[in-house]
PDB file of C-alpha atoms in Angstrom:
ATOM      1  CA  VAL A  19      -6.417  18.620 -18.556  1.00  0.00           C
ATOM      2  CA  ALA A  20      -8.085  19.177 -21.124  1.00  0.00           C
ATOM      3  CA  ARG A  21      -5.020  19.029 -24.191  1.00  0.00           C
ATOM      4  CA  MET A  22      -5.473  15.401 -25.024  1.00  0.00           C
ATOM      5  CA  LYS A  23      -7.340  12.275 -24.251  1.00  0.00           C
ATOM      6  CA  LEU A  24      -4.710  10.302 -23.534  1.00  0.00           C
ATOM      7  CA  SER A  25      -4.285   6.519 -23.878  1.00  0.00           C
ATOM      8  CA  ASP A  26      -1.828   2.666 -24.137  1.00  0.00           C
ATOM      9  CA  GLU A  27      -2.072   3.057 -28.237  1.00  0.00           C
ATOM     10  CA  THR A  28      -1.116   7.855 -27.649  1.00  0.00           C
ATOM     11  CA  TYR A  29       0.617   7.313 -23.996  1.00  0.00           C
ATOM     12  CA  TYR A  30       4.891   7.590 -25.998  1.00  0.00           C
ATOM     13  CA  GLY A  31       4.192   9.215 -28.264  1.00  0.00           C
ATOM     14  CA  LYS A  32       5.755  12.304 -30.115  1.00  0.00           C
ATOM     15  CA  GLU A  33       2.819  14.422 -29.267  1.00  0.00           C
ATOM     16  CA  ALA A  34       1.762  13.394 -25.460  1.00  0.00           C
ATOM     17  CA  ASN A  35       5.003  14.007 -24.843  1.00  0.00           C
ATOM     18  CA  GLU A  36       5.101  17.832 -26.153  1.00  0.00           C
ATOM     19  CA  ALA A  37       2.030  18.610 -24.741  1.00  0.00           C
ATOM     20  CA  PHE A  38       3.087  17.038 -21.136  1.00  0.00           C
ATOM     21  CA  PHE A  39       5.497  16.749 -19.098  1.00  0.00           C
ATOM     22  CA  SER A  40       6.547  13.251 -16.800  1.00  0.00           C
ATOM     23  CA  VAL A  41       8.390  11.892 -14.619  1.00  0.00           C
ATOM     24  CA  SER A  42      10.889  10.352 -17.417  1.00  0.00           C
ATOM     25  CA  GLN A  43      10.695  14.134 -19.390  1.00  0.00           C
ATOM     26  CA  TYR A  44      11.813  15.987 -16.189  1.00  0.00           C
ATOM     27  CA  LYS A  45      14.401  13.351 -15.351  1.00  0.00           C
ATOM     28  CA  ASP A  46      15.494  13.890 -18.958  1.00  0.00           C
ATOM     29  CA  PHE A  47      16.078  18.016 -18.245  1.00  0.00           C
ATOM     30  CA  CYS A  48      17.798  17.227 -15.347  1.00  0.00           C
ATOM     31  CA  LYS A  49      20.658  15.546 -16.898  1.00  0.00           C
ATOM     32  CA  CYS A  50      20.844  17.490 -20.048  1.00  0.00           C
ATOM     33  CA  GLU A  51      17.963  20.352 -21.641  1.00  0.00           C
ATOM     34  CA  ALA A  52      19.472  20.046 -24.536  1.00  0.00           C
ATOM     35  CA  MET A  53      18.712  15.646 -25.227  1.00  0.00           C
ATOM     36  CA  ALA A  54      15.107  16.717 -23.508  1.00  0.00           C
ATOM     37  CA  LEU A  55      14.456  18.170 -26.068  1.00  0.00           C
ATOM     38  CA  ALA A  56      15.765  16.790 -29.072  1.00  0.00           C
ATOM     39  CA  LYS A  57      13.991  13.870 -27.766  1.00  0.00           C
ATOM     40  CA  ILE A  58      10.653  15.467 -27.613  1.00  0.00           C
ATOM     41  CA  ARG A  59      11.259  16.120 -30.791  1.00  0.00           C
ATOM     42  CA  GLY A  60      11.791  12.686 -31.830  1.00  0.00           C
ATOM     43  CA  GLU A  61      15.432  14.644 -33.063  1.00  0.00           C
ATOM     44  CA  TYR A  62      17.086  11.600 -30.886  1.00  0.00           C
ATOM     45  CA  GLU A  63      16.123   8.396 -29.457  1.00  0.00           C
ATOM     46  CA  GLN A  64      18.221   6.799 -26.284  1.00  0.00           C
ATOM     47  CA  PRO A  65      19.642   3.569 -27.107  1.00  0.00           C
ATOM     48  CA  THR A  66      18.032   1.017 -25.222  1.00  0.00           C
ATOM     49  CA  THR A  67      19.763  -1.550 -23.209  1.00  0.00           C
ATOM     50  CA  LYS A  68      19.452  -5.206 -22.899  1.00  0.00           C
ATOM     51  CA  ALA A  69      18.969  -4.461 -19.396  1.00  0.00           C
ATOM     52  CA  MET A  70      15.509  -2.019 -19.781  1.00  0.00           C
ATOM     53  CA  LEU A  71      14.420  -5.391 -22.627  1.00  0.00           C
ATOM     54  CA  ILE A  72      14.148  -7.648 -18.798  1.00  0.00           C
ATOM     55  CA  GLY A  73      12.268  -4.611 -17.333  1.00  0.00           C
ATOM     56  CA  THR A  74       9.951  -4.639 -19.541  1.00  0.00           C
ATOM     57  CA  LEU A  75       9.171  -8.130 -20.588  1.00  0.00           C
ATOM     58  CA  VAL A  76       8.325  -8.443 -16.068  1.00  0.00           C
ATOM     59  CA  ASP A  77       6.634  -5.026 -16.748  1.00  0.00           C
ATOM     60  CA  ARG A  78       4.493  -6.687 -19.807  1.00  0.00           C
ATOM     61  CA  TRP A  79       3.718 -10.421 -18.170  1.00  0.00           C
ATOM     62  CA  PHE A  80       2.151  -8.137 -15.270  1.00  0.00           C
ATOM     63  CA  GLU A  81      -0.198  -6.237 -17.383  1.00  0.00           C
ATOM     64  CA  GLY A  82      -1.426  -8.984 -19.967  1.00  0.00           C
ATOM     65  CA  THR A  83       0.201  -8.699 -22.473  1.00  0.00           C
ATOM     66  CA  LEU A  84       3.057 -10.070 -22.986  1.00  0.00           C
ATOM     67  CA  ASP A  85       1.117 -12.423 -26.138  1.00  0.00           C
ATOM     68  CA  LYS A  86       0.966  -9.158 -27.624  1.00  0.00           C
ATOM     69  CA  LEU A  87       4.747  -8.331 -26.932  1.00  0.00           C
ATOM     70  CA  ARG A  88       5.463 -11.593 -28.720  1.00  0.00           C
ATOM     71  CA  GLU A  89       3.299 -10.627 -32.391  1.00  0.00           C
ATOM     72  CA  GLU A  90       5.497  -7.201 -31.672  1.00  0.00           C
ATOM     73  CA  SER A  91       8.666  -7.899 -31.538  1.00  0.00           C
ATOM     74  CA  PRO A  92       9.481 -11.791 -31.643  1.00  0.00           C
ATOM     75  CA  ASN A  93      12.740 -10.841 -33.820  1.00  0.00           C
ATOM     76  CA  ILE A  94      13.922  -8.793 -30.183  1.00  0.00           C
ATOM     77  CA  PHE A  95      12.705 -11.242 -27.165  1.00  0.00           C
ATOM     78  CA  PHE A  96      11.798 -14.535 -28.812  1.00  0.00           C
ATOM     79  CA  CYS A  97      13.634 -17.314 -30.905  1.00  0.00           C
ATOM     80  CA  ARG A  98      11.538 -18.936 -33.866  1.00  0.00           C
ATOM     81  CA  ASN A  99       9.937 -21.750 -31.728  1.00  0.00           C
ATOM     82  CA  GLY A 100       8.532 -18.857 -30.361  1.00  0.00           C
ATOM     83  CA  ALA A 101      10.752 -20.261 -26.432  1.00  0.00           C
ATOM     84  CA  LEU A 102      12.732 -16.561 -24.731  1.00  0.00           C
ATOM     85  CA  ARG A 103      15.796 -15.686 -26.271  1.00  0.00           C
ATOM     86  CA  ALA A 104      18.220 -16.736 -23.565  1.00  0.00           C
ATOM     87  CA  GLU A 105      19.151 -13.594 -22.509  1.00  0.00           C
ATOM     88  CA  PHE A 106      16.305 -12.451 -21.393  1.00  0.00           C
ATOM     89  CA  ARG A 107      15.817 -15.853 -19.411  1.00  0.00           C
ATOM     90  CA  LYS A 108      16.632 -13.756 -16.418  1.00  0.00           C
ATOM     91  CA  ALA A 109      12.747 -12.187 -16.850  1.00  0.00           C
ATOM     92  CA  ASP A 110      11.393 -15.530 -17.015  1.00  0.00           C
ATOM     93  CA  GLN A 111      12.661 -16.620 -13.827  1.00  0.00           C
ATOM     94  CA  ILE A 112      12.408 -13.457 -12.224  1.00  0.00           C
ATOM     95  CA  ILE A 113       8.367 -13.610 -12.610  1.00  0.00           C
ATOM     96  CA  LYS A 114       8.733 -17.574 -11.343  1.00  0.00           C
ATOM     97  CA  ARG A 115      10.426 -16.649  -8.267  1.00  0.00           C
ATOM     98  CA  VAL A 116       7.522 -13.151  -7.436  1.00  0.00           C
ATOM     99  CA  GLN A 117       4.520 -15.235  -8.434  1.00  0.00           C
ATOM    100  CA  GLN A 118       4.834 -17.584  -5.535  1.00  0.00           C
ATOM    101  CA  ASP A 119       5.632 -14.402  -3.053  1.00  0.00           C
ATOM    102  CA  GLU A 120       2.346 -13.208  -1.718  1.00  0.00           C
ATOM    103  CA  ARG A 121       2.834  -9.835  -0.743  1.00  0.00           C
ATOM    104  CA  PHE A 122       5.189  -9.195  -3.704  1.00  0.00           C
ATOM    105  CA  MET A 123       1.956  -9.652  -6.114  1.00  0.00           C
ATOM    106  CA  GLN A 124      -0.661  -8.297  -3.868  1.00  0.00           C
ATOM    107  CA  TYR A 125       0.652  -5.297  -3.913  1.00  0.00           C
ATOM    108  CA  MET A 126       1.637  -5.942  -8.000  1.00  0.00           C
ATOM    109  CA  SER A 127      -2.293  -6.368  -7.504  1.00  0.00           C
ATOM    110  CA  GLY A 128      -4.006  -3.344  -8.582  1.00  0.00           C
ATOM    111  CA  GLU A 129      -5.513  -2.418 -11.453  1.00  0.00           C
ATOM    112  CA  LYS A 130      -2.579  -1.750 -14.442  1.00  0.00           C
ATOM    113  CA  GLN A 131      -1.097   0.600 -16.533  1.00  0.00           C
ATOM    114  CA  LYS A 132      -3.287   3.372 -14.905  1.00  0.00           C
ATOM    115  CA  ILE A 133      -3.164   6.586 -17.002  1.00  0.00           C
ATOM    116  CA  LEU A 134      -4.399  10.214 -15.187  1.00  0.00           C
ATOM    117  CA  THR A 135      -3.300  13.231 -16.549  1.00  0.00           C
ATOM    118  CA  PHE A 136      -3.748  16.601 -13.887  1.00  0.00           C
ATOM    119  CA  GLU A 137      -2.016  20.125 -13.362  1.00  0.00           C
ATOM    120  CA  MET A 138       1.118  20.234 -11.166  1.00  0.00           C
ATOM    121  CA  PHE A 139       3.300  23.607 -11.082  1.00  0.00           C
ATOM    122  CA  GLY A 140       1.809  25.508 -13.887  1.00  0.00           C
ATOM    123  CA  ALA A 141       2.275  22.654 -16.781  1.00  0.00           C
ATOM    124  CA  PRO A 142       0.466  19.366 -17.669  1.00  0.00           C
ATOM    125  CA  TRP A 143       1.494  15.849 -16.574  1.00  0.00           C
ATOM    126  CA  LYS A 144       0.799  12.823 -17.323  1.00  0.00           C
ATOM    127  CA  MET A 145       1.069   9.743 -15.280  1.00  0.00           C
ATOM    128  CA  LYS A 146       0.940   5.908 -16.250  1.00  0.00           C
ATOM    129  CA  MET A 147       0.560   2.994 -12.686  1.00  0.00           C
ATOM    130  CA  ASP A 148       1.842  -0.181 -12.561  1.00  0.00           C
ATOM    131  CA  SER A 149      -0.645  -0.806 -10.172  1.00  0.00           C
ATOM    132  CA  PHE A 150      -2.483   1.292  -8.564  1.00  0.00           C
ATOM    133  CA  VAL A 151      -5.250   0.468  -5.749  1.00  0.00           C
ATOM    134  CA  GLU A 152      -8.489   3.148  -5.628  1.00  0.00           C
ATOM    135  CA  GLY A 153      -7.776   4.607  -1.613  1.00  0.00           C
ATOM    136  CA  ILE A 154      -4.751   2.079  -0.425  1.00  0.00           C
ATOM    137  CA  CYS A 155      -2.299   2.285  -2.664  1.00  0.00           C
ATOM    138  CA  ILE A 156       0.071   2.909  -6.297  1.00  0.00           C
ATOM    139  CA  THR A 157       2.731   0.441  -6.553  1.00  0.00           C
ATOM    140  CA  ASP A 158       6.019   1.040  -9.032  1.00  0.00           C
ATOM    141  CA  LEU A 159       7.626  -2.648 -10.651  1.00  0.00           C
ATOM    142  CA  LYS A 160      11.726  -2.057 -10.632  1.00  0.00           C
ATOM    143  CA  VAL A 161      13.332  -5.068 -11.514  1.00  0.00           C
ATOM    144  CA  VAL A 162      16.707  -3.260 -10.400  1.00  0.00           C
ATOM    145  CA  GLN A 163      20.860  -4.519 -10.306  1.00  0.00           C
ATOM    146  CA  ASN A 164      20.734  -4.552  -7.310  1.00  0.00           C
ATOM    147  CA  PHE A 165      19.228  -2.570  -4.100  1.00  0.00           C
ATOM    148  CA  LYS A 166      20.741  -0.309  -3.789  1.00  0.00           C
ATOM    149  CA  SER A 167      20.355   1.156  -7.272  1.00  0.00           C
ATOM    150  CA  LEU A 168      16.964   1.969  -6.265  1.00  0.00           C
ATOM    151  CA  ALA A 169      18.013   5.194  -4.823  1.00  0.00           C
ATOM    152  CA  PHE A 170      20.234   5.880  -6.895  1.00  0.00           C
ATOM    153  CA  TRP A 171      17.851   6.289  -9.760  1.00  0.00           C
ATOM    154  CA  ARG A 172      15.930   8.730  -7.835  1.00  0.00           C
ATOM    155  CA  TYR A 173      12.416   6.775  -7.605  1.00  0.00           C
ATOM    156  CA  ASP A 174      11.406   9.429  -5.182  1.00  0.00           C
ATOM    157  CA  LEU A 175      10.865  12.128  -7.334  1.00  0.00           C
ATOM    158  CA  GLN A 176       8.187   9.487  -9.415  1.00  0.00           C
ATOM    159  CA  GLY A 177       6.683   8.630  -6.283  1.00  0.00           C
ATOM    160  CA  ALA A 178       6.357  12.310  -5.301  1.00  0.00           C
ATOM    161  CA  VAL A 179       4.652  13.116  -9.106  1.00  0.00           C
ATOM    162  CA  TYR A 180       1.600   9.960  -9.111  1.00  0.00           C
ATOM    163  CA  ARG A 181       1.003  10.334  -5.419  1.00  0.00           C
ATOM    164  CA  GLN A 182       0.378  14.550  -6.863  1.00  0.00           C
ATOM    165  CA  GLY A 183      -1.148  13.061  -9.737  1.00  0.00           C
ATOM    166  CA  CYS A 184      -4.020  10.728  -7.908  1.00  0.00           C
ATOM    167  CA  PHE A 185      -4.454  14.216  -5.190  1.00  0.00           C
ATOM    168  CA  ALA A 186      -4.912  15.873  -8.180  1.00  0.00           C
ATOM    169  CA  ASN A 187      -7.420  13.751  -9.504  1.00  0.00           C
ATOM    170  CA  GLY A 188      -9.147  12.881  -6.242  1.00  0.00           C
ATOM    171  CA  TYR A 189      -7.441   9.517  -5.089  1.00  0.00           C
ATOM    172  CA  GLY A 190      -6.251  11.029  -1.554  1.00  0.00           C
ATOM    173  CA  LEU A 191      -2.543  11.210  -0.236  1.00  0.00           C
ATOM    174  CA  LEU A 192      -1.844   7.236  -1.354  1.00  0.00           C
ATOM    175  CA  PRO A 193       1.499   5.616  -0.255  1.00  0.00           C
ATOM    176  CA  PHE A 194       4.293   4.961  -3.296  1.00  0.00           C
ATOM    177  CA  TYR A 195       5.200   1.470  -2.666  1.00  0.00           C
ATOM    178  CA  LEU A 196       8.872   0.065  -5.205  1.00  0.00           C
ATOM    179  CA  ALA A 197       7.568  -4.097  -5.461  1.00  0.00           C
ATOM    180  CA  ALA A 198      11.284  -4.025  -6.643  1.00  0.00           C
ATOM    181  CA  VAL A 199      13.067  -7.371  -8.002  1.00  0.00           C
ATOM    182  CA  THR A 200      16.840  -7.756  -8.285  1.00  0.00           C
ATOM    183  CA  LYS A 201      18.953  -9.224 -11.012  1.00  0.00           C
ATOM    184  CA  ASP A 202      21.056 -11.621  -9.410  1.00  0.00           C
ATOM    185  CA  LYS A 203      21.761 -15.213  -9.702  1.00  0.00           C
ATOM    186  CA  VAL A 204      19.207 -16.387  -7.279  1.00  0.00           C
ATOM    187  CA  PRO A 205      16.761 -12.889  -7.135  1.00  0.00           C
ATOM    188  CA  ASP A 206      15.670 -11.122  -4.203  1.00  0.00           C
ATOM    189  CA  PHE A 207      13.189  -9.083  -3.543  1.00  0.00           C
ATOM    190  CA  ASP A 208      10.764  -6.760  -1.175  1.00  0.00           C
ATOM    191  CA  ILE A 209       8.646  -3.768  -1.546  1.00  0.00           C
ATOM    192  CA  PHE A 210       9.710  -0.509  -0.571  1.00  0.00           C
ATOM    193  CA  GLN A 211       8.010   2.148   0.916  1.00  0.00           C
ATOM    194  CA  ILE A 212       8.532   5.827   0.046  1.00  0.00           C
ATOM    195  CA  ASP A 213       7.490   7.662   2.953  1.00  0.00           C
ATOM    196  CA  HIS A 214       5.616  10.866   2.914  1.00  0.00           C
ATOM    197  CA  PRO A 215       8.086  13.431   4.583  1.00  0.00           C
ATOM    198  CA  THR A 216       9.933  12.293   1.297  1.00  0.00           C
ATOM    199  CA  LEU A 217       7.649  12.842  -1.348  1.00  0.00           C
ATOM    200  CA  ASP A 218       7.413  16.512   0.214  1.00  0.00           C
ATOM    201  CA  MET A 219      10.518  17.559  -0.124  1.00  0.00           C
ATOM    202  CA  ALA A 220      11.020  15.592  -3.818  1.00  0.00           C
ATOM    203  CA  LEU A 221       8.008  17.702  -4.843  1.00  0.00           C
ATOM    204  CA  ARG A 222       9.567  20.840  -3.792  1.00  0.00           C
ATOM    205  CA  GLU A 223      12.302  20.468  -5.732  1.00  0.00           C
ATOM    206  CA  ILE A 224      10.180  19.780  -9.306  1.00  0.00           C
ATOM    207  CA  LYS A 225       8.340  22.536  -8.046  1.00  0.00           C
ATOM    208  CA  ASP A 226      11.812  25.053  -8.307  1.00  0.00           C
ATOM    209  CA  ARG A 227      13.317  22.690 -11.303  1.00  0.00           C
ATOM    210  CA  MET A 228       9.806  23.550 -13.100  1.00  0.00           C
ATOM    211  CA  PRO A 229      10.131  26.998 -14.278  1.00  0.00           C
ATOM    212  CA  ARG A 230      13.147  26.984 -15.600  1.00  0.00           C
ATOM    213  CA  PHE A 231      12.034  23.767 -17.977  1.00  0.00           C
ATOM    214  CA  MET A 232       8.567  25.206 -18.579  1.00  0.00           C
ATOM    215  CA  ALA A 233      10.211  27.640 -20.770  1.00  0.00           C
ATOM    216  CA  VAL A 234      12.916  25.496 -22.608  1.00  0.00           C
ATOM    217  CA  LYS A 235      10.420  23.619 -23.293  1.00  0.00           C
ATOM    218  CA  ALA A 236       8.521  26.551 -24.503  1.00  0.00           C
ATOM    219  CA  SER A 237      11.495  27.774 -26.748  1.00  0.00           C
ATOM    220  CA  LEU A 238      11.316  31.147 -24.617  1.00  0.00           C
ATOM    221  CA  GLU A 239      14.836  30.022 -23.116  1.00  0.00           C
ATOM    222  CA  GLU A 240      17.702  28.274 -24.724  1.00  0.00           C
ATOM    223  CA  PRO A 241      18.762  24.537 -23.128  1.00  0.00           C
ATOM    224  CA  ASN A 242      21.667  24.477 -21.414  1.00  0.00           C
ATOM    225  CA  TYR A 243      24.102  20.993 -23.143  1.00  0.00           C
ATOM    226  CA  CYS A 244      25.900  18.701 -20.835  1.00  0.00           C
ATOM    227  CA  GLY A 245      28.305  17.832 -22.519  1.00  0.00           C
ATOM    228  CA  VAL A 246      28.708  14.656 -22.179  1.00  0.00           C
ATOM    229  CA  CYS A 247      24.960  12.715 -23.014  1.00  0.00           C
ATOM    230  CA  GLY A 248      25.433  10.623 -25.637  1.00  0.00           C
ATOM    231  CA  TYR A 249      23.073  13.460 -27.875  1.00  0.00           C
ATOM    232  CA  CYS A 250      25.622  15.865 -27.178  1.00  0.00           C
ATOM    233  CA  LYS A 251      28.889  13.715 -27.925  1.00  0.00           C
ATOM    234  CA  SER A 252      26.216  13.426 -31.526  1.00  0.00           C
ATOM    235  CA  VAL A 253      25.774  17.062 -32.125  1.00  0.00           C
ATOM    236  CA  LYS A 254      29.088  18.105 -30.983  1.00  0.00           C
ATOM    237  CA  LYS A 255      31.875  19.484 -32.901  1.00  0.00           C
ATOM    238  CA  ALA A 256      35.880  18.542 -32.086  1.00  0.00           C
ATOM    239  CA  ARG A 257      37.734  22.063 -30.322  1.00  0.00           C
ATOM    240  CA  ILE A 258      41.250  21.733 -30.065  1.00  0.00           C
ATOM    241  CA  ARG A 259      41.869  20.892 -26.615  1.00  0.00           C
ATOM    242  CA  ASN A 260      44.762  20.632 -24.212  1.00  0.00           C
ATOM    243  CA  TYR A 261      46.295  16.941 -23.530  1.00  0.00           C
ATOM    244  CA  SER A 262      47.103  18.017 -20.203  1.00  0.00           C
ATOM    245  CA  GLU A 263      43.781  18.216 -18.875  1.00  0.00           C
ATOM    246  CA  LEU A 264      43.836  14.713 -19.429  1.00  0.00           C
ATOM    247  CA  LEU A 265      46.512  13.773 -16.729  1.00  0.00           C
ATOM    248  CA  GLU A 266      44.861  15.537 -14.079  1.00  0.00           C
ATOM    249  CA  GLY A 267      42.979  14.052 -11.287  1.00  0.00           C
TER     250      GLY A 267
END
């Protein structure tokens, strides 16, 4: 992909989001095309939740960039004395627990945050892996409410894209794992493999939807509005509705 060379600094930037599809952008299009387009254009930013920030802290610890985060946003995560704020101590607990587990740490021991770009289904894509062991596996770290939510968030789509990206870059068809840890009082953790047939099915689903999403992103077709997401509510205009629709169902 000759469009632009990506680095940690430019990966999440507006120019990169305009030039490339990514798993998160694809999922945005699945949820609401209008919202996805507004995010690409820099007209809408999704609010960050506390749950997301706990995941960020654990991610940064594995990357080895926690000190950098302390410098970048001290007021969000840290007290004046440098200690983690009370609401983020769960991240500390999670880190201490998984650190003790040899297998968990083994699966997270690969090259961190490796960026790859590639062509797929007629579009340029970008991806960033939590842990990549060349010739062995791809592992993505997930800090979740519970294990059941792993299926809800459709990480099979992420696995399909990451596997394909590695294949397109000459690394072969690698197995894809989720190193998952819960936010329970006592964190639970395990390694989940998403098997190749499941990834194949997810890839077919992406292939089917890409022509439409590419056309919308290129402004060749008008985006659909879901009507219920934060973006749609932020741009909606009041309409007259019948009270009886509130009583249905």
